[in-house]
């Protein structure tokens, strides 16, 4: 009888590729996929001075060097295609480096600089070997899907993505009713989202204004290579906002020795409080009137370090739209939805979009009234009144 491979099985065969990613809308299947992808993950403590960096050969050279192992040659060729310059030799055995690994290696060797990306492979390898020879620190090596994913510092205590997601699934199954929306995986970012229903923010102080309806969800993200904190993002998104601007501040847990199952559970238990805090914050924003809203908006965009290509056009359009009329702090914050729309038009990475949303959520704590200052300004200005932006 012939065995027929499913599309998922064929896809997982390519999990060694740096560009590998997948998404799934079924919670049970998603959790199974994470367990399968990470079942052969290995971690071990190594001496940094044990590392020997070598320039990655060309495809023709690699076929001669590694011709006895077809599977390993496929991994080598993927690194070559992705422009990886180096590979590692540990105790005489060669290991390919994933594209997520170099940043952590530079951190272990305490070196940095834009020039590192421009140095030829042979010179870079020699440079790193010289640094490694004098390093007296240890590193936590993470090997998964046939490549080294990261070499982290002593403070790291990797909390595996599959464990994080299983705990979250159990939390929602036993407590707050929630529907699994979907999950995604790449080598440097694992994300899952649960929808927890709708809520209504009452606006009793203004009978002319309708109550505002929000969709509530919880986004949970982490990194298998320890390069991103475990981030629990309770999200209140205004009904009909396709961009998904969040009105909640995220909860974060670093991959360190203080993070364990109990700490994650206690942090998850704060989700409902975050939603209540967001409700109070929205009411406060609605109740805060600004006399110079365009200047507050400009200050907020600068504070968030929003590039001019996204922020300037929204700032100019709102300045014209609002004119000399006062607006609420809620109107100013809500303008970030338009910025997010521009970002989504260019940025396809779910990780980057999540980072933008998390960053924008910080503006809920922005000092709106403190920046409500008169004057005419442009996106190039570095001061609003006497305040640096």
mmCIF file of C-alpha atoms in Angstrom:
data_model
loop_
_atom_site.group_PDB
_atom_site.id
_atom_site.type_symbol
_atom_site.label_atom_id
_atom_site.label_comp_id
_atom_site.label_asym_id
_atom_site.label_seq_id
_atom_site.Cartn_x
_atom_site.Cartn_y
_atom_site.Cartn_z
ATOM 1 C CA UNK A 1 0.000 0.000 0.000
ATOM 2 C CA UNK A 2 1.402 3.403 -0.979
ATOM 3 C CA UNK A 3 1.789 6.022 1.759
ATOM 4 C CA UNK A 4 0.466 9.405 0.673
ATOM 5 C CA UNK A 5 1.988 12.419 2.433
ATOM 6 C CA UNK A 6 -0.326 15.240 3.462
ATOM 7 C CA UNK A 7 0.435 18.858 2.586
ATOM 8 C CA UNK A 8 1.291 19.473 6.244
ATOM 9 C CA UNK A 9 3.810 16.627 6.303
ATOM 10 C CA UNK A 10 5.406 17.895 3.099
ATOM 11 C CA UNK A 11 5.526 21.389 4.601
ATOM 12 C CA UNK A 12 7.183 20.200 7.820
ATOM 13 C CA UNK A 13 9.862 18.457 5.757
ATOM 14 C CA UNK A 14 11.011 21.966 4.792
ATOM 15 C CA UNK A 15 11.095 23.229 8.388
ATOM 16 C CA UNK A 16 14.896 23.523 8.258
ATOM 17 C CA UNK A 17 14.583 26.460 5.829
ATOM 18 C CA UNK A 18 15.122 29.920 7.296
ATOM 19 C CA UNK A 19 12.043 31.157 5.425
ATOM 20 C CA UNK A 20 9.788 28.400 6.815
ATOM 21 C CA UNK A 21 6.472 29.529 8.273
ATOM 22 C CA UNK A 22 2.960 28.196 8.714
ATOM 23 C CA UNK A 23 -0.432 29.300 9.973
ATOM 24 C CA UNK A 24 -3.417 27.358 11.259
ATOM 25 C CA UNK A 25 -6.989 28.139 12.363
ATOM 26 C CA UNK A 26 -7.564 24.917 14.314
ATOM 27 C CA UNK A 27 -6.296 25.065 17.896
ATOM 28 C CA UNK A 28 -5.694 21.332 18.346
ATOM 29 C CA UNK A 29 -3.818 21.002 15.050
ATOM 30 C CA UNK A 30 -1.778 24.145 15.774
ATOM 31 C CA UNK A 31 -0.632 22.785 19.136
ATOM 32 C CA UNK A 32 0.246 19.444 17.533
ATOM 33 C CA UNK A 33 2.277 21.212 14.850
ATOM 34 C CA UNK A 34 4.219 23.178 17.470
ATOM 35 C CA UNK A 35 5.035 19.993 19.354
ATOM 36 C CA UNK A 36 6.161 18.296 16.140
ATOM 37 C CA UNK A 37 8.311 21.246 15.069
ATOM 38 C CA UNK A 38 10.025 21.461 18.438
ATOM 39 C CA UNK A 39 10.211 17.823 19.518
ATOM 40 C CA UNK A 40 13.897 17.570 18.551
ATOM 41 C CA UNK A 41 14.959 20.908 20.010
ATOM 42 C CA UNK A 42 18.231 20.612 21.909
ATOM 43 C CA UNK A 43 19.730 23.078 24.356
ATOM 44 C CA UNK A 44 23.083 22.887 26.049
ATOM 45 C CA UNK A 45 25.525 25.146 27.841
ATOM 46 C CA UNK A 46 28.781 25.703 25.977
ATOM 47 C CA UNK A 47 31.959 27.676 26.500
ATOM 48 C CA UNK A 48 32.085 30.543 24.011
ATOM 49 C CA UNK A 49 35.781 29.830 23.443
ATOM 50 C CA UNK A 50 34.747 26.401 22.081
ATOM 51 C CA UNK A 51 33.170 28.047 19.049
ATOM 52 C CA UNK A 52 35.076 27.972 15.774
ATOM 53 C CA UNK A 53 33.662 30.181 13.025
ATOM 54 C CA UNK A 54 34.273 29.264 9.392
ATOM 55 C CA UNK A 55 33.299 31.002 6.148
ATOM 56 C CA UNK A 56 30.416 29.270 4.422
ATOM 57 C CA UNK A 57 31.582 27.649 1.158
ATOM 58 C CA UNK A 58 29.965 28.232 -2.217
ATOM 59 C CA UNK A 59 27.341 25.760 -3.443
ATOM 60 C CA UNK A 60 29.913 23.970 -5.627
ATOM 61 C CA UNK A 61 32.435 23.767 -2.789
ATOM 62 C CA UNK A 62 29.735 22.552 -0.391
ATOM 63 C CA UNK A 63 28.771 19.699 -2.718
ATOM 64 C CA UNK A 64 32.356 18.438 -2.481
ATOM 65 C CA UNK A 65 32.779 19.012 1.260
ATOM 66 C CA UNK A 66 29.439 17.578 2.398
ATOM 67 C CA UNK A 67 28.680 15.167 -0.463
ATOM 68 C CA UNK A 68 28.353 12.190 1.894
ATOM 69 C CA UNK A 69 25.254 13.610 3.601
ATOM 70 C CA UNK A 70 22.467 14.696 1.255
ATOM 71 C CA UNK A 71 20.166 15.862 4.054
ATOM 72 C CA UNK A 72 22.846 18.060 5.593
ATOM 73 C CA UNK A 73 23.792 19.408 2.156
ATOM 74 C CA UNK A 74 20.188 20.619 1.725
ATOM 75 C CA UNK A 75 20.522 22.551 5.002
ATOM 76 C CA UNK A 76 23.866 23.997 3.866
ATOM 77 C CA UNK A 77 22.409 25.093 0.536
ATOM 78 C CA UNK A 78 19.538 26.860 2.291
ATOM 79 C CA UNK A 79 22.041 28.898 4.320
ATOM 80 C CA UNK A 80 23.998 29.709 1.157
ATOM 81 C CA UNK A 81 20.824 30.833 -0.651
ATOM 82 C CA UNK A 82 19.931 33.110 2.274
ATOM 83 C CA UNK A 83 23.312 34.827 2.222
ATOM 84 C CA UNK A 84 24.546 33.406 5.527
ATOM 85 C CA UNK A 85 28.281 34.057 5.656
ATOM 86 C CA UNK A 86 29.445 31.671 8.342
ATOM 87 C CA UNK A 87 28.921 28.307 9.931
ATOM 88 C CA UNK A 88 30.085 26.944 13.261
ATOM 89 C CA UNK A 89 32.312 24.044 14.141
ATOM 90 C CA UNK A 90 31.991 22.659 17.660
ATOM 91 C CA UNK A 91 34.216 19.765 18.737
ATOM 92 C CA UNK A 92 35.002 19.131 15.075
ATOM 93 C CA UNK A 93 31.341 18.921 13.953
ATOM 94 C CA UNK A 94 29.876 21.476 11.508
ATOM 95 C CA UNK A 95 26.625 23.292 12.365
ATOM 96 C CA UNK A 96 24.688 25.652 10.122
ATOM 97 C CA UNK A 97 23.528 28.967 11.589
ATOM 98 C CA UNK A 98 19.952 30.108 11.193
ATOM 99 C CA UNK A 99 19.447 33.738 10.212
ATOM 100 C CA UNK A 100 18.149 34.338 13.750
ATOM 101 C CA UNK A 101 21.479 33.338 15.327
ATOM 102 C CA UNK A 102 24.000 36.040 14.417
ATOM 103 C CA UNK A 103 22.508 38.806 16.585
ATOM 104 C CA UNK A 104 22.757 36.594 19.675
ATOM 105 C CA UNK A 105 26.337 35.591 18.777
ATOM 106 C CA UNK A 106 27.391 39.236 18.466
ATOM 107 C CA UNK A 107 25.869 39.840 21.898
ATOM 108 C CA UNK A 108 27.816 36.954 23.440
ATOM 109 C CA UNK A 109 31.065 38.318 21.966
ATOM 110 C CA UNK A 110 30.088 41.869 22.989
ATOM 111 C CA UNK A 111 30.621 43.369 19.551
ATOM 112 C CA UNK A 112 28.356 45.498 17.392
ATOM 113 C CA UNK A 113 28.372 47.852 14.435
ATOM 114 C CA UNK A 114 26.902 48.262 10.965
ATOM 115 C CA UNK A 115 30.226 47.261 9.385
ATOM 116 C CA UNK A 116 29.784 43.653 10.539
ATOM 117 C CA UNK A 117 27.330 43.050 7.697
ATOM 118 C CA UNK A 118 29.822 44.326 5.113
ATOM 119 C CA UNK A 119 32.932 42.404 6.189
ATOM 120 C CA UNK A 120 33.890 39.514 3.844
ATOM 121 C CA UNK A 121 33.146 36.061 5.289
ATOM 122 C CA UNK A 122 36.768 34.935 5.755
ATOM 123 C CA UNK A 123 37.734 38.154 7.565
ATOM 124 C CA UNK A 124 34.559 38.087 9.689
ATOM 125 C CA UNK A 125 35.232 34.472 10.720
ATOM 126 C CA UNK A 126 38.783 35.343 11.776
ATOM 127 C CA UNK A 127 37.517 38.417 13.604
ATOM 128 C CA UNK A 128 34.939 36.404 15.589
ATOM 129 C CA UNK A 129 37.409 33.610 16.356
ATOM 130 C CA UNK A 130 39.813 36.156 17.843
ATOM 131 C CA UNK A 131 37.067 37.463 20.119
ATOM 132 C CA UNK A 132 35.846 33.970 21.062
ATOM 133 C CA UNK A 133 39.365 32.847 22.026
ATOM 134 C CA UNK A 134 39.427 35.390 24.850
ATOM 135 C CA UNK A 135 35.812 34.987 25.980
ATOM 136 C CA UNK A 136 35.436 33.425 29.411
ATOM 137 C CA UNK A 137 31.627 33.330 29.459
ATOM 138 C CA UNK A 138 29.184 30.521 28.765
ATOM 139 C CA UNK A 139 26.297 30.478 26.315
ATOM 140 C CA UNK A 140 23.046 28.571 25.982
ATOM 141 C CA UNK A 141 23.063 26.983 22.524
ATOM 142 C CA UNK A 142 19.653 26.294 20.987
ATOM 143 C CA UNK A 143 19.567 23.794 18.119
ATOM 144 C CA UNK A 144 16.307 23.046 16.331
ATOM 145 C CA UNK A 145 15.158 21.984 12.886
ATOM 146 C CA UNK A 146 18.750 21.153 11.934
ATOM 147 C CA UNK A 147 20.274 24.587 12.562
ATOM 148 C CA UNK A 148 21.622 26.593 15.482
ATOM 149 C CA UNK A 149 18.876 29.116 16.218
ATOM 150 C CA UNK A 150 20.627 31.193 18.881
ATOM 151 C CA UNK A 151 23.399 31.266 21.454
ATOM 152 C CA UNK A 152 21.931 33.065 24.439
ATOM 153 C CA UNK A 153 23.415 34.404 27.666
ATOM 154 C CA UNK A 154 23.373 32.941 31.157
ATOM 155 C CA UNK A 155 20.300 34.890 32.189
ATOM 156 C CA UNK A 156 18.147 33.130 29.595
ATOM 157 C CA UNK A 157 15.898 30.267 30.569
ATOM 158 C CA UNK A 158 14.016 29.322 27.429
ATOM 159 C CA UNK A 159 10.313 28.755 27.990
ATOM 160 C CA UNK A 160 9.346 26.694 24.902
ATOM 161 C CA UNK A 161 6.651 28.068 22.609
ATOM 162 C CA UNK A 162 4.662 24.830 22.634
ATOM 163 C CA UNK A 163 4.489 24.920 26.456
ATOM 164 C CA UNK A 164 3.415 28.571 26.465
ATOM 165 C CA UNK A 165 0.650 27.958 23.916
ATOM 166 C CA UNK A 166 -0.627 24.786 25.609
ATOM 167 C CA UNK A 167 -0.875 26.615 28.923
ATOM 168 C CA UNK A 168 -2.791 29.461 27.265
ATOM 169 C CA UNK A 169 -5.169 27.008 25.571
ATOM 170 C CA UNK A 170 -5.835 25.333 28.949
ATOM 171 C CA UNK A 171 -6.419 28.728 30.565
ATOM 172 C CA UNK A 172 -9.099 29.671 28.040
ATOM 173 C CA UNK A 173 -10.653 26.196 28.114
ATOM 174 C CA UNK A 174 -11.090 26.283 31.892
ATOM 175 C CA UNK A 175 -11.799 29.957 32.535
ATOM 176 C CA UNK A 176 -12.818 32.863 30.338
ATOM 177 C CA UNK A 177 -14.822 31.555 27.336
ATOM 178 C CA UNK A 178 -12.766 32.138 24.209
ATOM 179 C CA UNK A 179 -12.654 31.092 20.578
ATOM 180 C CA UNK A 180 -9.336 30.268 18.915
ATOM 181 C CA UNK A 181 -8.890 32.622 15.952
ATOM 182 C CA UNK A 182 -5.600 31.295 14.604
ATOM 183 C CA UNK A 183 -1.911 30.753 15.138
ATOM 184 C CA UNK A 184 1.264 31.278 13.142
ATOM 185 C CA UNK A 185 4.839 30.035 13.422
ATOM 186 C CA UNK A 186 8.183 31.112 12.055
ATOM 187 C CA UNK A 187 11.632 30.409 13.460
ATOM 188 C CA UNK A 188 11.762 33.691 15.373
ATOM 189 C CA UNK A 189 8.103 34.277 16.239
ATOM 190 C CA UNK A 190 5.160 32.153 17.389
ATOM 191 C CA UNK A 191 1.749 33.810 17.694
ATOM 192 C CA UNK A 192 -1.759 32.708 18.680
ATOM 193 C CA UNK A 193 -4.973 34.710 19.065
ATOM 194 C CA UNK A 194 -8.150 33.951 21.018
ATOM 195 C CA UNK A 195 -11.376 35.982 20.729
ATOM 196 C CA UNK A 196 -13.092 36.564 24.089
ATOM 197 C CA UNK A 197 -16.245 38.333 22.885
ATOM 198 C CA UNK A 198 -17.434 41.927 22.890
ATOM 199 C CA UNK A 199 -17.683 44.686 25.472
ATOM 200 C CA UNK A 200 -19.387 48.047 25.556
ATOM 201 C CA UNK A 201 -17.776 51.185 26.977
ATOM 202 C CA UNK A 202 -20.513 53.359 28.441
ATOM 203 C CA UNK A 203 -20.341 57.086 27.846
ATOM 204 C CA UNK A 204 -22.752 58.370 30.535
ATOM 205 C CA UNK A 205 -21.280 61.861 30.683
ATOM 206 C CA UNK A 206 -22.382 62.734 27.132
ATOM 207 C CA UNK A 207 -25.912 61.729 26.231
ATOM 208 C CA UNK A 208 -25.310 62.763 22.602
ATOM 209 C CA UNK A 209 -22.588 60.151 22.175
ATOM 210 C CA UNK A 210 -23.396 56.489 21.661
ATOM 211 C CA UNK A 211 -21.657 53.863 23.746
ATOM 212 C CA UNK A 212 -18.639 52.377 21.962
ATOM 213 C CA UNK A 213 -18.534 48.678 21.092
ATOM 214 C CA UNK A 214 -15.222 46.788 21.177
ATOM 215 C CA UNK A 215 -14.117 43.315 20.202
ATOM 216 C CA UNK A 216 -11.981 41.699 22.893
ATOM 217 C CA UNK A 217 -9.194 39.264 22.085
ATOM 218 C CA UNK A 218 -5.933 38.037 23.552
ATOM 219 C CA UNK A 219 -2.801 37.751 21.426
ATOM 220 C CA UNK A 220 0.035 35.619 22.799
ATOM 221 C CA UNK A 221 3.472 35.672 21.185
ATOM 222 C CA UNK A 222 6.918 34.356 21.997
ATOM 223 C CA UNK A 223 10.146 33.247 20.367
ATOM 224 C CA UNK A 224 11.700 29.796 20.172
ATOM 225 C CA UNK A 225 15.149 31.354 20.054
ATOM 226 C CA UNK A 226 14.636 33.483 23.151
ATOM 227 C CA UNK A 227 15.014 36.751 21.272
ATOM 228 C CA UNK A 228 11.524 38.001 22.159
ATOM 229 C CA UNK A 229 9.789 38.155 25.510
ATOM 230 C CA UNK A 230 6.613 36.187 26.117
ATOM 231 C CA UNK A 231 4.019 38.856 25.335
ATOM 232 C CA UNK A 232 0.393 38.562 26.407
ATOM 233 C CA UNK A 233 -1.599 41.288 24.669
ATOM 234 C CA UNK A 234 -5.212 41.720 25.789
ATOM 235 C CA UNK A 235 -6.695 43.731 22.935
ATOM 236 C CA UNK A 236 -9.822 45.848 22.751
ATOM 237 C CA UNK A 237 -10.412 46.828 19.141
ATOM 238 C CA UNK A 238 -13.192 49.170 18.152
ATOM 239 C CA UNK A 239 -15.883 47.345 16.218
ATOM 240 C CA UNK A 240 -15.341 47.912 12.505
ATOM 241 C CA UNK A 241 -11.674 48.931 12.807
ATOM 242 C CA UNK A 242 -10.098 46.603 10.252
ATOM 243 C CA UNK A 243 -6.565 47.608 11.272
ATOM 244 C CA UNK A 244 -6.949 46.405 14.830
ATOM 245 C CA UNK A 245 -5.607 49.307 16.878
ATOM 246 C CA UNK A 246 -5.367 47.991 20.455
ATOM 247 C CA UNK A 247 -6.672 49.853 23.488
ATOM 248 C CA UNK A 248 -4.854 47.681 26.059
ATOM 249 C CA UNK A 249 -1.296 47.577 27.367
ATOM 250 C CA UNK A 250 0.536 44.241 26.923
ATOM 251 C CA UNK A 251 1.871 42.007 29.697
ATOM 252 C CA UNK A 252 5.431 40.722 29.268
ATOM 253 C CA UNK A 253 7.581 37.951 30.705
ATOM 254 C CA UNK A 254 11.263 37.691 29.847
ATOM 255 C CA UNK A 255 12.971 34.362 29.155
ATOM 256 C CA UNK A 256 14.888 34.340 32.422
ATOM 257 C CA UNK A 257 15.260 32.266 35.570
ATOM 258 C CA UNK A 258 12.292 33.933 37.234
ATOM 259 C CA UNK A 259 9.881 32.790 34.522
ATOM 260 C CA UNK A 260 8.141 29.488 35.178
ATOM 261 C CA UNK A 261 4.740 27.857 34.782
ATOM 262 C CA UNK A 262 3.343 29.516 37.917
ATOM 263 C CA UNK A 263 4.563 32.970 36.848
ATOM 264 C CA UNK A 264 2.953 32.572 33.427
ATOM 265 C CA UNK A 265 -0.335 31.432 34.979
ATOM 266 C CA UNK A 266 -0.392 34.362 37.409
ATOM 267 C CA UNK A 267 0.298 36.763 34.521
ATOM 268 C CA UNK A 268 -2.529 35.262 32.454
ATOM 269 C CA UNK A 269 -4.801 35.862 35.442
ATOM 270 C CA UNK A 270 -4.239 39.617 34.973
ATOM 271 C CA UNK A 271 -5.962 39.635 31.567
ATOM 272 C CA UNK A 272 -9.400 40.579 32.941
ATOM 273 C CA UNK A 273 -7.869 43.432 34.956
ATOM 274 C CA UNK A 274 -6.154 44.713 31.801
ATOM 275 C CA UNK A 275 -9.530 44.819 30.050
ATOM 276 C CA UNK A 276 -11.040 46.770 32.954
ATOM 277 C CA UNK A 277 -8.068 49.156 32.994
ATOM 278 C CA UNK A 278 -8.553 49.698 29.254
ATOM 279 C CA UNK A 279 -12.234 50.474 29.796
ATOM 280 C CA UNK A 280 -11.308 53.131 32.376
ATOM 281 C CA UNK A 281 -8.537 54.492 30.121
ATOM 282 C CA UNK A 282 -10.909 54.883 27.161
ATOM 283 C CA UNK A 283 -13.422 56.749 29.313
ATOM 284 C CA UNK A 284 -10.636 59.060 30.491
ATOM 285 C CA UNK A 285 -9.479 59.718 26.899
ATOM 286 C CA UNK A 286 -13.059 60.524 25.884
ATOM 287 C CA UNK A 287 -13.377 62.920 28.805
ATOM 288 C CA UNK A 288 -10.125 64.788 27.997
ATOM 289 C CA UNK A 289 -10.639 67.782 25.686
ATOM 290 C CA UNK A 290 -7.641 69.179 23.784
ATOM 291 C CA UNK A 291 -7.518 72.727 22.407
ATOM 292 C CA UNK A 292 -4.591 72.047 20.044
ATOM 293 C CA UNK A 293 -5.173 68.412 19.011
ATOM 294 C CA UNK A 294 -2.928 68.469 15.911
ATOM 295 C CA UNK A 295 0.071 69.475 18.032
ATOM 296 C CA UNK A 296 -0.718 66.735 20.549
ATOM 297 C CA UNK A 297 -0.960 64.241 17.683
ATOM 298 C CA UNK A 298 2.413 65.368 16.305
ATOM 299 C CA UNK A 299 4.019 65.071 19.743
ATOM 300 C CA UNK A 300 2.574 61.586 20.209
ATOM 301 C CA UNK A 301 3.815 60.411 16.793
ATOM 302 C CA UNK A 302 7.299 61.744 17.541
ATOM 303 C CA UNK A 303 7.248 60.100 20.979
ATOM 304 C CA UNK A 304 6.392 56.783 19.322
ATOM 305 C CA UNK A 305 9.155 57.365 16.723
ATOM 306 C CA UNK A 306 6.731 56.885 13.836
ATOM 307 C CA UNK A 307 8.638 57.409 10.549
ATOM 308 C CA UNK A 308 7.603 60.421 8.481
ATOM 309 C CA UNK A 309 6.534 58.192 5.581
ATOM 310 C CA UNK A 310 3.690 56.913 7.786
ATOM 311 C CA UNK A 311 3.044 59.756 10.213
ATOM 312 C CA UNK A 312 3.440 62.966 8.201
ATOM 313 C CA UNK A 313 0.537 62.393 5.807
ATOM 314 C CA UNK A 314 -1.864 61.500 8.641
ATOM 315 C CA UNK A 315 -0.708 64.482 10.693
ATOM 316 C CA UNK A 316 -1.243 66.917 7.808
ATOM 317 C CA UNK A 317 -4.686 65.517 6.950
ATOM 318 C CA UNK A 318 -5.872 65.640 10.583
ATOM 319 C CA UNK A 319 -4.543 69.188 10.965
ATOM 320 C CA UNK A 320 -6.714 70.268 8.025
ATOM 321 C CA UNK A 321 -9.699 68.180 9.149
ATOM 322 C CA UNK A 322 -9.687 69.480 12.718
ATOM 323 C CA UNK A 323 -8.792 73.091 11.956
ATOM 324 C CA UNK A 324 -9.211 75.220 15.083
ATOM 325 C CA UNK A 325 -11.757 72.890 16.687
ATOM 326 C CA UNK A 326 -11.026 71.079 19.932
ATOM 327 C CA UNK A 327 -10.947 67.275 19.960
ATOM 328 C CA UNK A 328 -10.783 64.592 22.617
ATOM 329 C CA UNK A 329 -7.632 62.675 23.500
ATOM 330 C CA UNK A 330 -9.525 59.631 22.223
ATOM 331 C CA UNK A 331 -9.711 61.196 18.731
ATOM 332 C CA UNK A 332 -5.956 61.799 18.789
ATOM 333 C CA UNK A 333 -5.119 58.251 19.888
ATOM 334 C CA UNK A 334 -7.590 56.738 17.389
ATOM 335 C CA UNK A 335 -5.667 58.405 14.530
ATOM 336 C CA UNK A 336 -3.043 55.683 15.000
ATOM 337 C CA UNK A 337 -5.464 53.350 13.233
ATOM 338 C CA UNK A 338 -4.800 55.282 9.998
ATOM 339 C CA UNK A 339 -1.043 54.984 10.564
ATOM 340 C CA UNK A 340 -1.454 51.258 11.115
ATOM 341 C CA UNK A 341 -3.367 51.031 7.833
ATOM 342 C CA UNK A 342 -0.364 52.505 5.973
ATOM 343 C CA UNK A 343 2.007 50.133 7.772
ATOM 344 C CA UNK A 344 -0.143 47.127 6.823
ATOM 345 C CA UNK A 345 0.021 48.201 3.183
ATOM 346 C CA UNK A 346 3.813 47.756 3.192
ATOM 347 C CA UNK A 347 4.658 45.361 6.011
ATOM 348 C CA UNK A 348 3.705 41.688 5.531
ATOM 349 C CA UNK A 349 5.520 40.275 8.564
ATOM 350 C CA UNK A 350 3.097 39.337 11.351
ATOM 351 C CA UNK A 351 5.930 39.827 13.839
ATOM 352 C CA UNK A 352 6.543 43.410 12.698
ATOM 353 C CA UNK A 353 2.830 44.243 12.710
ATOM 354 C CA UNK A 354 2.523 42.862 16.248
ATOM 355 C CA UNK A 355 5.474 45.025 17.307
ATOM 356 C CA UNK A 356 3.808 48.123 15.837
ATOM 357 C CA UNK A 357 0.543 47.370 17.670
ATOM 358 C CA UNK A 358 2.363 46.757 20.957
ATOM 359 C CA UNK A 359 4.335 49.963 20.494
ATOM 360 C CA UNK A 360 1.245 52.022 19.700
ATOM 361 C CA UNK A 361 -0.468 50.704 22.841
ATOM 362 C CA UNK A 362 2.183 52.557 24.880
ATOM 363 C CA UNK A 363 0.575 55.808 23.757
ATOM 364 C CA UNK A 364 -2.349 55.078 26.081
ATOM 365 C CA UNK A 365 -0.012 56.378 28.804
ATOM 366 C CA UNK A 366 1.052 59.427 26.776
ATOM 367 C CA UNK A 367 0.775 62.838 28.475
ATOM 368 C CA UNK A 368 -1.897 64.270 26.157
ATOM 369 C CA UNK A 369 -2.707 67.391 28.196
ATOM 370 C CA UNK A 370 0.976 68.133 28.817
ATOM 371 C CA UNK A 371 1.526 68.479 25.051
ATOM 372 C CA UNK A 372 -1.627 70.539 24.374
ATOM 373 C CA UNK A 373 0.382 73.586 23.297
ATOM 374 C CA UNK A 374 -0.316 76.355 20.720
ATOM 375 C CA UNK A 375 1.716 77.011 17.583
ATOM 376 C CA UNK A 376 2.230 75.947 13.978
ATOM 377 C CA UNK A 377 4.541 72.988 13.386
ATOM 378 C CA UNK A 378 5.629 70.452 10.777
ATOM 379 C CA UNK A 379 6.826 66.853 10.997
ATOM 380 C CA UNK A 380 10.430 68.061 10.759
ATOM 381 C CA UNK A 381 10.221 70.169 13.920
ATOM 382 C CA UNK A 382 12.041 68.890 16.984
ATOM 383 C CA UNK A 383 10.197 71.031 19.533
ATOM 384 C CA UNK A 384 6.531 71.620 20.313
ATOM 385 C CA UNK A 385 6.621 74.782 22.399
ATOM 386 C CA UNK A 386 9.604 74.163 24.665
ATOM 387 C CA UNK A 387 9.098 70.404 24.724
ATOM 388 C CA UNK A 388 11.533 68.291 22.731
ATOM 389 C CA UNK A 389 9.906 65.669 20.519
#
